[in-house]
Amino acid sequence: MRITAAAALGAATLLSQGCPSAYQRTYEKETQRLEAEQRAADARAAAEHAQASRYAAVVYFDVGSTVIGGDGQRELRWFVERIQPYPQAVILVQGFADSTGAEAKNRTLSEDRAKAVAGFLGAQGVNSSRIVTQGYGTESPAAANATVQGRSRNRRVEVTVQ
């Protein structure tokens, strides 16, 4: 009887220390499978972001205006069509102004332009939770404000994928 009890005790010790149970092996395999799925999902998301971030739009405005003209509407519709396959993409809408007028007014105007574009995107079916707006006033001009043409390029909203 002593040999049987000692053998049973030895077998139990061996199993508990060095031989994984079927449950433990199944758990480890499932964990590995889930980790592989997560890595694949992360890789797909990164590839989708890289694809979506290729698209951008620029909308130009008249002096002191937040009205999106026909060209701007076409540009934004084009942008929306391109990003529809990427519903997780976050859209950054940045408004700018030329140097005409006071800086405080230009900051507000640039914010209002960004909000107008965000509203247009929302009307085209883009979920507002995906849109981030910012207004920069006269910061970061696209061209010199010394000429009429330069100022017209600075009255803009840039739309990009973040």
PDB file of C-alpha atoms in Angstrom:
ATOM      1  CA  MET A   1       0.000   0.000   0.000  1.00  0.00           C
ATOM      2  CA  ARG A   2       2.851   2.340   0.747  1.00  0.00           C
ATOM      3  CA  ILE A   3       4.206   2.063  -2.778  1.00  0.00           C
ATOM      4  CA  THR A   4       0.829   2.855  -4.288  1.00  0.00           C
ATOM      5  CA  ALA A   5       0.305   5.884  -2.040  1.00  0.00           C
ATOM      6  CA  ALA A   6       3.834   7.122  -2.712  1.00  0.00           C
ATOM      7  CA  ALA A   7       3.372   6.597  -6.438  1.00  0.00           C
ATOM      8  CA  ALA A   8       0.069   8.469  -6.371  1.00  0.00           C
ATOM      9  CA  LEU A   9       1.620  11.296  -4.386  1.00  0.00           C
ATOM     10  CA  GLY A  10       4.566  11.479  -6.776  1.00  0.00           C
ATOM     11  CA  ALA A  11       2.288  11.482  -9.808  1.00  0.00           C
ATOM     12  CA  ALA A  12       0.157  14.238  -8.302  1.00  0.00           C
ATOM     13  CA  THR A  13       3.243  16.309  -7.545  1.00  0.00           C
ATOM     14  CA  LEU A  14       4.564  15.812 -11.061  1.00  0.00           C
ATOM     15  CA  LEU A  15       1.248  16.771 -12.616  1.00  0.00           C
ATOM     16  CA  SER A  16       0.846  19.863 -10.484  1.00  0.00           C
ATOM     17  CA  GLN A  17       4.351  21.111 -11.177  1.00  0.00           C
ATOM     18  CA  GLY A  18       5.340  20.133 -14.658  1.00  0.00           C
ATOM     19  CA  CYS A  19       2.497  18.757 -16.722  1.00  0.00           C
ATOM     20  CA  PRO A  20      -0.081  21.263 -17.860  1.00  0.00           C
ATOM     21  CA  SER A  21      -3.668  20.140 -17.747  1.00  0.00           C
ATOM     22  CA  ALA A  22      -5.854  19.946 -20.820  1.00  0.00           C
ATOM     23  CA  TYR A  23      -7.706  22.978 -19.496  1.00  0.00           C
ATOM     24  CA  GLN A  24      -4.484  24.941 -19.150  1.00  0.00           C
ATOM     25  CA  ARG A  25      -3.374  24.006 -22.697  1.00  0.00           C
ATOM     26  CA  THR A  26      -6.770  25.027 -24.088  1.00  0.00           C
ATOM     27  CA  TYR A  27      -6.599  28.314 -22.188  1.00  0.00           C
ATOM     28  CA  GLU A  28      -3.113  29.066 -23.513  1.00  0.00           C
ATOM     29  CA  LYS A  29      -4.123  28.251 -27.102  1.00  0.00           C
ATOM     30  CA  GLU A  30      -7.203  30.460 -26.838  1.00  0.00           C
ATOM     31  CA  THR A  31      -5.114  33.285 -25.374  1.00  0.00           C
ATOM     32  CA  GLN A  32      -2.626  32.987 -28.237  1.00  0.00           C
ATOM     33  CA  ARG A  33      -5.459  32.980 -30.792  1.00  0.00           C
ATOM     34  CA  LEU A  34      -7.042  36.088 -29.278  1.00  0.00           C
ATOM     35  CA  GLU A  35      -3.696  37.881 -29.141  1.00  0.00           C
ATOM     36  CA  ALA A  36      -3.095  37.053 -32.816  1.00  0.00           C
ATOM     37  CA  GLU A  37      -6.571  38.357 -33.711  1.00  0.00           C
ATOM     38  CA  GLN A  38      -5.868  41.585 -31.810  1.00  0.00           C
ATOM     39  CA  ARG A  39      -2.546  42.066 -33.607  1.00  0.00           C
ATOM     40  CA  ALA A  40      -4.299  41.526 -36.951  1.00  0.00           C
ATOM     41  CA  ALA A  41      -7.056  43.997 -36.021  1.00  0.00           C
ATOM     42  CA  ASP A  42      -4.449  46.565 -34.951  1.00  0.00           C
ATOM     43  CA  ALA A  43      -2.601  46.106 -38.247  1.00  0.00           C
ATOM     44  CA  ARG A  44      -5.851  46.562 -40.213  1.00  0.00           C
ATOM     45  CA  ALA A  45      -6.692  49.716 -38.253  1.00  0.00           C
ATOM     46  CA  ALA A  46      -3.227  51.146 -38.897  1.00  0.00           C
ATOM     47  CA  ALA A  47      -3.524  50.373 -42.612  1.00  0.00           C
ATOM     48  CA  GLU A  48      -6.984  51.971 -42.748  1.00  0.00           C
ATOM     49  CA  HIS A  49      -5.708  55.083 -40.982  1.00  0.00           C
ATOM     50  CA  ALA A  50      -2.807  55.346 -43.415  1.00  0.00           C
ATOM     51  CA  GLN A  51      -5.235  55.018 -46.326  1.00  0.00           C
ATOM     52  CA  ALA A  52      -7.735  57.545 -44.929  1.00  0.00           C
ATOM     53  CA  SER A  53      -5.052  60.075 -44.014  1.00  0.00           C
ATOM     54  CA  ARG A  54      -4.199  60.469 -47.701  1.00  0.00           C
ATOM     55  CA  TYR A  55      -7.341  62.548 -48.176  1.00  0.00           C
ATOM     56  CA  ALA A  56      -7.650  66.242 -47.412  1.00  0.00           C
ATOM     57  CA  ALA A  57      -9.744  69.200 -48.515  1.00  0.00           C
ATOM     58  CA  VAL A  58      -9.299  72.970 -48.482  1.00  0.00           C
ATOM     59  CA  VAL A  59     -12.226  75.386 -48.606  1.00  0.00           C
ATOM     60  CA  TYR A  60     -11.706  79.092 -49.331  1.00  0.00           C
ATOM     61  CA  PHE A  61     -13.939  81.925 -48.102  1.00  0.00           C
ATOM     62  CA  ASP A  62     -14.787  85.486 -49.042  1.00  0.00           C
ATOM     63  CA  VAL A  63     -13.648  88.333 -46.768  1.00  0.00           C
ATOM     64  CA  GLY A  64     -15.446  88.177 -43.411  1.00  0.00           C
ATOM     65  CA  SER A  65     -17.641  85.265 -44.546  1.00  0.00           C
ATOM     66  CA  THR A  66     -18.440  81.804 -43.226  1.00  0.00           C
ATOM     67  CA  VAL A  67     -20.531  80.841 -46.269  1.00  0.00           C
ATOM     68  CA  ILE A  68     -19.240  77.760 -48.088  1.00  0.00           C
ATOM     69  CA  GLY A  69     -19.334  78.456 -51.816  1.00  0.00           C
ATOM     70  CA  GLY A  70     -20.050  76.000 -54.609  1.00  0.00           C
ATOM     71  CA  ASP A  71     -16.402  75.027 -55.106  1.00  0.00           C
ATOM     72  CA  GLY A  72     -16.012  74.419 -51.385  1.00  0.00           C
ATOM     73  CA  GLN A  73     -19.147  72.286 -51.276  1.00  0.00           C
ATOM     74  CA  ARG A  74     -17.868  70.154 -54.167  1.00  0.00           C
ATOM     75  CA  GLU A  75     -14.504  69.771 -52.433  1.00  0.00           C
ATOM     76  CA  LEU A  76     -16.157  68.672 -49.193  1.00  0.00           C
ATOM     77  CA  ARG A  77     -18.483  66.206 -50.938  1.00  0.00           C
ATOM     78  CA  TRP A  78     -15.437  64.692 -52.650  1.00  0.00           C
ATOM     79  CA  PHE A  79     -13.715  64.391 -49.259  1.00  0.00           C
ATOM     80  CA  VAL A  80     -16.748  62.736 -47.640  1.00  0.00           C
ATOM     81  CA  GLU A  81     -16.968  60.174 -50.458  1.00  0.00           C
ATOM     82  CA  ARG A  82     -13.318  59.262 -49.969  1.00  0.00           C
ATOM     83  CA  ILE A  83     -13.492  58.811 -46.199  1.00  0.00           C
ATOM     84  CA  GLN A  84     -16.809  56.913 -46.029  1.00  0.00           C
ATOM     85  CA  PRO A  85     -15.034  53.524 -45.997  1.00  0.00           C
ATOM     86  CA  TYR A  86     -13.180  54.630 -42.841  1.00  0.00           C
ATOM     87  CA  PRO A  87     -15.853  55.193 -40.172  1.00  0.00           C
ATOM     88  CA  GLN A  88     -13.302  55.301 -37.344  1.00  0.00           C
ATOM     89  CA  ALA A  89     -11.247  58.121 -38.880  1.00  0.00           C
ATOM     90  CA  VAL A  90     -11.162  61.346 -36.848  1.00  0.00           C
ATOM     91  CA  ILE A  91     -11.508  64.454 -38.993  1.00  0.00           C
ATOM     92  CA  LEU A  92      -9.633  67.615 -38.067  1.00  0.00           C
ATOM     93  CA  VAL A  93     -11.233  70.846 -39.336  1.00  0.00           C
ATOM     94  CA  GLN A  94      -8.907  73.853 -38.966  1.00  0.00           C
ATOM     95  CA  GLY A  95     -10.067  77.383 -39.725  1.00  0.00           C
ATOM     96  CA  PHE A  96      -7.845  80.327 -40.689  1.00  0.00           C
ATOM     97  CA  ALA A  97      -8.270  84.010 -41.540  1.00  0.00           C
ATOM     98  CA  ASP A  98      -6.308  86.666 -43.389  1.00  0.00           C
ATOM     99  CA  SER A  99      -4.817  89.678 -41.614  1.00  0.00           C
ATOM    100  CA  THR A 100      -7.716  92.014 -42.432  1.00  0.00           C
ATOM    101  CA  GLY A 101      -9.283  93.281 -39.194  1.00  0.00           C
ATOM    102  CA  ALA A 102      -8.556  92.705 -35.510  1.00  0.00           C
ATOM    103  CA  GLU A 103      -6.953  89.459 -34.361  1.00  0.00           C
ATOM    104  CA  ALA A 104      -9.748  88.667 -31.887  1.00  0.00           C
ATOM    105  CA  LYS A 105     -12.322  89.004 -34.659  1.00  0.00           C
ATOM    106  CA  ASN A 106     -10.209  86.870 -36.999  1.00  0.00           C
ATOM    107  CA  ARG A 107      -9.865  84.157 -34.354  1.00  0.00           C
ATOM    108  CA  THR A 108     -13.646  84.030 -33.926  1.00  0.00           C
ATOM    109  CA  LEU A 109     -14.142  84.110 -37.694  1.00  0.00           C
ATOM    110  CA  SER A 110     -11.727  81.210 -38.200  1.00  0.00           C
ATOM    111  CA  GLU A 111     -13.541  79.189 -35.512  1.00  0.00           C
ATOM    112  CA  ASP A 112     -16.899  79.963 -37.137  1.00  0.00           C
ATOM    113  CA  ARG A 113     -15.568  78.877 -40.535  1.00  0.00           C
ATOM    114  CA  ALA A 114     -14.384  75.577 -39.044  1.00  0.00           C
ATOM    115  CA  LYS A 115     -17.808  75.076 -37.438  1.00  0.00           C
ATOM    116  CA  ALA A 116     -19.542  75.832 -40.753  1.00  0.00           C
ATOM    117  CA  VAL A 117     -17.455  73.167 -42.490  1.00  0.00           C
ATOM    118  CA  ALA A 118     -18.074  70.702 -39.649  1.00  0.00           C
ATOM    119  CA  GLY A 119     -21.807  71.357 -40.003  1.00  0.00           C
ATOM    120  CA  PHE A 120     -21.616  70.729 -43.739  1.00  0.00           C
ATOM    121  CA  LEU A 121     -19.758  67.454 -43.141  1.00  0.00           C
ATOM    122  CA  GLY A 122     -22.433  66.454 -40.632  1.00  0.00           C
ATOM    123  CA  ALA A 123     -25.152  67.231 -43.168  1.00  0.00           C
ATOM    124  CA  GLN A 124     -23.337  64.898 -45.574  1.00  0.00           C
ATOM    125  CA  GLY A 125     -23.587  62.045 -43.062  1.00  0.00           C
ATOM    126  CA  VAL A 126     -20.317  62.322 -41.143  1.00  0.00           C
ATOM    127  CA  ASN A 127     -20.919  61.608 -37.455  1.00  0.00           C
ATOM    128  CA  SER A 128     -20.190  64.764 -35.458  1.00  0.00           C
ATOM    129  CA  SER A 129     -18.348  62.744 -32.799  1.00  0.00           C
ATOM    130  CA  ARG A 130     -15.620  62.134 -35.404  1.00  0.00           C
ATOM    131  CA  ILE A 131     -15.057  65.847 -36.092  1.00  0.00           C
ATOM    132  CA  VAL A 132     -12.647  68.092 -34.182  1.00  0.00           C
ATOM    133  CA  THR A 133     -12.705  71.832 -34.984  1.00  0.00           C
ATOM    134  CA  GLN A 134     -10.049  74.447 -34.299  1.00  0.00           C
ATOM    135  CA  GLY A 135      -9.711  78.105 -35.221  1.00  0.00           C
ATOM    136  CA  TYR A 136      -6.308  79.724 -35.601  1.00  0.00           C
ATOM    137  CA  GLY A 137      -7.090  83.268 -36.701  1.00  0.00           C
ATOM    138  CA  THR A 138      -4.151  84.689 -38.643  1.00  0.00           C
ATOM    139  CA  GLU A 139      -1.673  82.053 -37.373  1.00  0.00           C
ATOM    140  CA  SER A 140      -0.046  79.818 -39.981  1.00  0.00           C
ATOM    141  CA  PRO A 141      -0.778  81.784 -43.153  1.00  0.00           C
ATOM    142  CA  ALA A 142      -0.622  79.776 -46.377  1.00  0.00           C
ATOM    143  CA  ALA A 143       0.631  82.854 -48.245  1.00  0.00           C
ATOM    144  CA  ALA A 144       1.823  86.376 -47.535  1.00  0.00           C
ATOM    145  CA  ASN A 145      -0.932  88.751 -46.452  1.00  0.00           C
ATOM    146  CA  ALA A 146       0.699  91.587 -48.447  1.00  0.00           C
ATOM    147  CA  THR A 147      -1.322  90.865 -51.607  1.00  0.00           C
ATOM    148  CA  VAL A 148      -4.984  90.299 -52.427  1.00  0.00           C
ATOM    149  CA  GLN A 149      -4.130  86.832 -53.782  1.00  0.00           C
ATOM    150  CA  GLY A 150      -2.191  85.938 -50.634  1.00  0.00           C
ATOM    151  CA  ARG A 151      -4.999  87.054 -48.353  1.00  0.00           C
ATOM    152  CA  SER A 152      -7.518  85.039 -50.387  1.00  0.00           C
ATOM    153  CA  ARG A 153      -5.425  81.878 -49.810  1.00  0.00           C
ATOM    154  CA  ASN A 154      -5.352  82.562 -46.071  1.00  0.00           C
ATOM    155  CA  ARG A 155      -9.154  82.720 -45.712  1.00  0.00           C
ATOM    156  CA  ARG A 156      -9.510  78.962 -45.587  1.00  0.00           C
ATOM    157  CA  VAL A 157     -10.468  75.821 -43.734  1.00  0.00           C
ATOM    158  CA  GLU A 158      -8.255  72.754 -44.012  1.00  0.00           C
ATOM    159  CA  VAL A 159      -9.870  69.356 -43.511  1.00  0.00           C
ATOM    160  CA  THR A 160      -7.608  66.392 -42.780  1.00  0.00           C
ATOM    161  CA  VAL A 161      -7.745  62.960 -41.186  1.00  0.00           C
ATOM    162  CA  GLN A 162      -6.058  63.009 -37.803  1.00  0.00           C
TER     163      GLN A 162
END
